[in-house]
């Protein structure tokens, strides 16, 4: 009986890990001119003196979801959101959603009539994620994140959400990608923080902690307007953003040093994704990697498992970024659920037409590496997270 319950729980958690919510985002080709016009458009606010820096306490739910609090309106209505680096729209459930939409009914809802600073917009939106979609209308209000109040932020009031959102603890998603990715074609909350001079530098950074190491999933931090040197050790390794839409960059290659095995030898595209858990890559590469690590398929699914008694003796995996090895130990790339040890390396079979294969470095990677998102210099920085 206990075993059956465990199997069901494990499969549920494993499928959540795989599905993510914004996991494996839609990917587009990268015309150079878009990059140029975006950085020109963003230059102006960077010349302004910034007022400050703020920290958001992030909660780690079972290592599968990271979210933090915000308020909307005056007086502030509190919500939890996923600060997602692979999307650029912001939405929250609406109090006007139909009784029949369970994802909406099971989360906190925004009540525009209760806010003195609410402004009507009304334009419809329909955001498509890889695993579902969200439909509703746009509104405008004050949005406050850790004391920084953005005025006149346009966001979505969600009327209909796919069932996948029944599984999120967070109420909504707040995109931290580049505004060019916005399906509503509106500036992100962070871009408005820059243009309203609420933060002193066009940089935000994530420190993600393991839920097993802290009480109640507490201890993770999003810093807006800079970095927090107390949360990482050693130097930051910076790499250029190759296309300012996703936080996209190039990995030189990947290797298992003590086996002299290499992957993605000609370099590969990668994006950093705070909204999904796993490390996703082209399946041919991840299968080879998992096989070399002596994994086996979990009950004929695409998840790979390892014998837990071997984990402490397993090889490191290195991502070479701008010439610097970023190392993941087995303790970091293996996800333990009960007595099972899953590999965080997960294969994707197909990629959108016209897009090169790419890797998605989810929160498993970000827990090991403090990650700095620098819009001023269009670069990403990694340093070993302090734990
Ligand atoms: C393995 O898969 C079968 C068929 O999908 C399922 O009935 C069984 O519960 C699974 N076992 C475990 C341990 O998950
Ligand atoms: C964040 O958490 C720390 C430690 O628990 C606490 O001292 C601080 O007040 C929290 N900050 C906010 C903005 O909630
Ligand atoms: C939103 O877009 C998706 C995908 O294009 C579509 O399946 C869905 O019907 C649309 N929803 C609404 C309400 O327009
Ligand atoms: C960090 O960079 C400085 C200056 O380049 C260098 O002297 C130092 O050795 C580096 N520290 C580490 C831990 O790599
Ligand atoms: C895992 O490894 C241990 C020790 O090497 C062995 O006794 C055990 O049978 C293995 N478990 C499985 C499920 O293969």
Coordinates of C-alpha atoms in Angstrom, one line a residue, residues 55-260:
X55 CA 15.4 42.0 -2.4
X56 CA 12.4 39.7 -2.8
X57 CA 12.2 36.6 -0.6
X58 CA 11.5 33.6 -2.9
X59 CA 9.9 30.4 -1.7
X60 CA 11.1 27.1 -3.0
X61 CA 8.2 24.6 -3.3
X62 CA 9.7 21.1 -3.4
X63 CA 12.4 22.2 -5.8
X64 CA 9.8 22.3 -8.6
X65 CA 8.5 25.9 -8.3
X66 CA 10.0 29.1 -7.1
X67 CA 7.7 32.1 -6.3
X68 CA 7.6 35.3 -4.4
X69 CA 5.1 38.0 -3.2
X70 CA 4.0 41.1 -4.9
X71 CA 1.0 43.5 -4.5
X72 CA -1.2 45.1 -7.0
X73 CA -3.4 48.1 -6.5
X74 CA -4.1 50.6 -3.7
X75 CA -4.5 49.3 -1.0
X76 CA -2.2 46.4 -2.1
X77 CA -3.7 43.0 -2.9
X78 CA -1.1 40.3 -2.3
X79 CA -0.2 37.6 -4.8
X80 CA 2.5 35.0 -5.3
X81 CA 4.1 35.0 -8.7
X82 CA 6.7 33.0 -10.6
X83 CA 9.5 35.4 -11.7
X84 CA 10.0 33.8 -15.0
X85 CA 13.1 34.6 -17.1
X86 CA 11.7 33.0 -20.3
X87 CA 8.6 35.0 -20.7
X88 CA 7.8 38.8 -20.7
X89 CA 4.1 39.0 -19.8
X90 CA 2.6 39.5 -16.4
X91 CA -0.8 38.1 -15.5
X92 CA -2.9 37.3 -12.4
X93 CA -6.3 35.6 -12.0
X94 CA -9.3 38.0 -12.3
X95 CA -12.1 38.1 -9.8
X96 CA -14.4 38.2 -12.8
X97 CA -13.3 34.8 -14.1
X98 CA -16.1 32.2 -14.5
X99 CA -17.0 29.8 -11.7
X100 CA -16.2 26.9 -14.0
X101 CA -12.5 27.8 -14.5
X102 CA -10.9 25.8 -11.7
X103 CA -7.3 27.1 -12.0
X104 CA -8.7 30.6 -11.5
X105 CA -11.0 29.6 -8.7
X106 CA -8.2 27.8 -6.8
X107 CA -5.9 30.9 -6.6
X108 CA -6.1 34.5 -5.3
X109 CA -7.9 36.9 -7.6
X110 CA -7.4 40.5 -8.4
X111 CA -10.4 42.8 -7.6
X112 CA -10.1 45.9 -9.7
X113 CA -13.1 47.6 -8.0
X114 CA -11.2 47.5 -4.7
X115 CA -8.2 49.5 -6.0
X116 CA -8.1 53.3 -6.1
X117 CA -5.3 53.2 -8.7
X118 CA -6.9 50.8 -11.1
X119 CA -7.2 52.0 -14.7
X120 CA -9.3 50.3 -17.4
X121 CA -7.5 49.0 -20.5
X122 CA -9.7 46.2 -21.7
X123 CA -7.6 44.9 -24.6
X124 CA -7.9 41.1 -24.9
X125 CA -4.9 38.9 -24.6
X126 CA -4.1 35.2 -25.1
X127 CA -0.7 34.0 -24.0
X128 CA 0.5 30.7 -25.2
X129 CA 3.1 28.7 -23.2
X130 CA 4.4 25.4 -24.4
X131 CA 2.2 23.6 -21.9
X132 CA -0.9 25.7 -21.9
X133 CA -2.5 29.1 -22.4
X134 CA -4.0 32.0 -20.5
X135 CA -6.8 34.2 -21.8
X136 CA -8.3 37.4 -20.5
X137 CA -8.1 41.2 -20.7
X138 CA -5.6 43.8 -19.8
X139 CA -5.7 46.3 -16.9
X140 CA -3.4 48.9 -15.5
X141 CA -2.5 49.5 -11.9
X142 CA 0.3 50.1 -9.4
X143 CA 2.5 47.0 -8.9
X144 CA 4.7 46.8 -5.8
X145 CA 7.6 44.4 -5.5
X146 CA 9.6 44.5 -2.2
X147 CA 8.8 48.2 -1.7
X148 CA 9.4 49.3 -5.3
X149 CA 6.1 50.6 -6.7
X150 CA 5.7 50.6 -10.4
X151 CA 3.0 53.0 -11.6
X152 CA 0.6 52.2 -14.5
X153 CA 1.9 48.7 -15.1
X154 CA -0.2 46.9 -17.7
X155 CA -0.9 43.3 -16.8
X156 CA -3.3 40.6 -17.7
X157 CA -6.5 39.7 -15.7
X158 CA -6.8 36.0 -16.5
X159 CA -10.3 34.8 -17.2
X160 CA -9.5 31.3 -18.6
X161 CA -6.4 29.3 -17.7
X162 CA -5.5 25.8 -18.9
X163 CA -5.7 23.0 -16.3
X164 CA -1.9 22.9 -16.0
X165 CA -2.2 26.0 -13.8
X166 CA -4.2 23.9 -11.2
X167 CA -0.8 22.5 -10.3
X168 CA 1.0 25.8 -9.6
X169 CA 1.2 27.1 -6.0
X170 CA 1.8 30.7 -7.4
X171 CA -1.2 32.7 -8.5
X172 CA 0.4 34.1 -11.7
X173 CA 3.5 34.6 -13.8
X174 CA 5.6 37.7 -13.9
X175 CA 7.9 37.7 -17.0
X176 CA 11.6 38.7 -16.5
X177 CA 12.5 38.1 -20.2
X178 CA 13.1 40.9 -22.7
X179 CA 10.1 43.0 -23.6
X180 CA 10.5 42.0 -27.2
X181 CA 9.2 38.6 -26.1
X182 CA 6.0 40.0 -24.7
X183 CA 2.9 38.6 -26.3
X184 CA 0.9 41.6 -24.9
X185 CA 3.6 43.9 -26.4
X186 CA 3.9 45.8 -23.1
X187 CA 7.0 46.7 -21.1
X188 CA 7.8 44.2 -18.3
X189 CA 7.6 45.2 -14.7
X190 CA 11.5 45.3 -14.5
X191 CA 11.7 47.6 -17.6
X192 CA 9.2 49.9 -16.0
X193 CA 11.3 49.9 -12.8
X194 CA 14.1 51.1 -15.0
X195 CA 12.2 53.8 -16.8
X196 CA 10.6 55.0 -13.5
X197 CA 14.1 55.0 -11.9
X198 CA 13.2 52.7 -9.1
X199 CA 16.4 50.6 -9.3
X200 CA 19.9 52.0 -9.6
X201 CA 21.2 49.5 -12.1
X202 CA 19.7 47.5 -14.9
X203 CA 20.6 44.2 -13.3
X204 CA 18.7 41.5 -11.4
X205 CA 20.0 38.3 -9.8
X206 CA 18.7 35.0 -8.5
X207 CA 19.9 33.1 -5.6
X208 CA 18.0 29.8 -5.4
X209 CA 18.3 27.6 -2.3
X210 CA 17.5 23.9 -1.9
X211 CA 14.2 23.3 -0.1
X212 CA 15.8 20.4 1.8
X213 CA 18.3 22.8 3.3
X214 CA 16.0 25.5 4.7
X215 CA 12.8 25.5 6.7
X216 CA 9.5 26.0 4.7
X217 CA 11.4 26.5 1.4
X218 CA 12.6 29.9 2.6
X219 CA 16.0 31.4 1.9
X220 CA 16.0 32.1 -1.9
X221 CA 16.4 35.7 -2.9
X222 CA 15.7 37.7 -6.1
X223 CA 17.8 41.0 -6.0
X224 CA 16.4 43.8 -8.2
X225 CA 18.8 46.5 -9.2
X226 CA 22.1 44.6 -8.6
X227 CA 23.7 41.6 -7.1
X228 CA 24.2 40.4 -3.5
X229 CA 27.9 39.4 -3.1
X230 CA 27.0 37.7 0.2
X231 CA 25.2 35.0 -1.7
X232 CA 27.9 33.7 -3.9
X233 CA 31.6 32.7 -3.8
X234 CA 34.5 33.4 -6.2
X235 CA 34.3 35.5 -9.3
X236 CA 31.3 35.9 -11.6
X237 CA 31.8 34.4 -15.1
X238 CA 30.1 36.6 -17.6
X239 CA 28.9 35.6 -21.1
X240 CA 27.3 37.8 -23.7
X241 CA 23.6 37.5 -24.4
X242 CA 23.5 36.3 -28.0
X243 CA 19.9 37.4 -28.7
X244 CA 18.1 39.7 -26.4
X245 CA 14.7 38.1 -26.2
X246 CA 15.3 35.1 -24.0
X247 CA 18.3 35.2 -21.7
X248 CA 20.2 33.3 -24.4
X249 CA 23.9 32.6 -24.6
X250 CA 26.4 30.1 -25.9
X251 CA 27.9 27.1 -24.1
X252 CA 31.3 26.3 -25.5
X253 CA 30.9 22.6 -24.8
X254 CA 29.7 20.2 -22.0
X255 CA 31.8 17.4 -20.5
X256 CA 32.2 14.7 -18.0
X257 CA 35.9 15.4 -17.1
X258 CA 36.8 12.2 -15.4
X259 CA 35.5 10.1 -18.3
X260 CA 36.9 12.4 -21.0

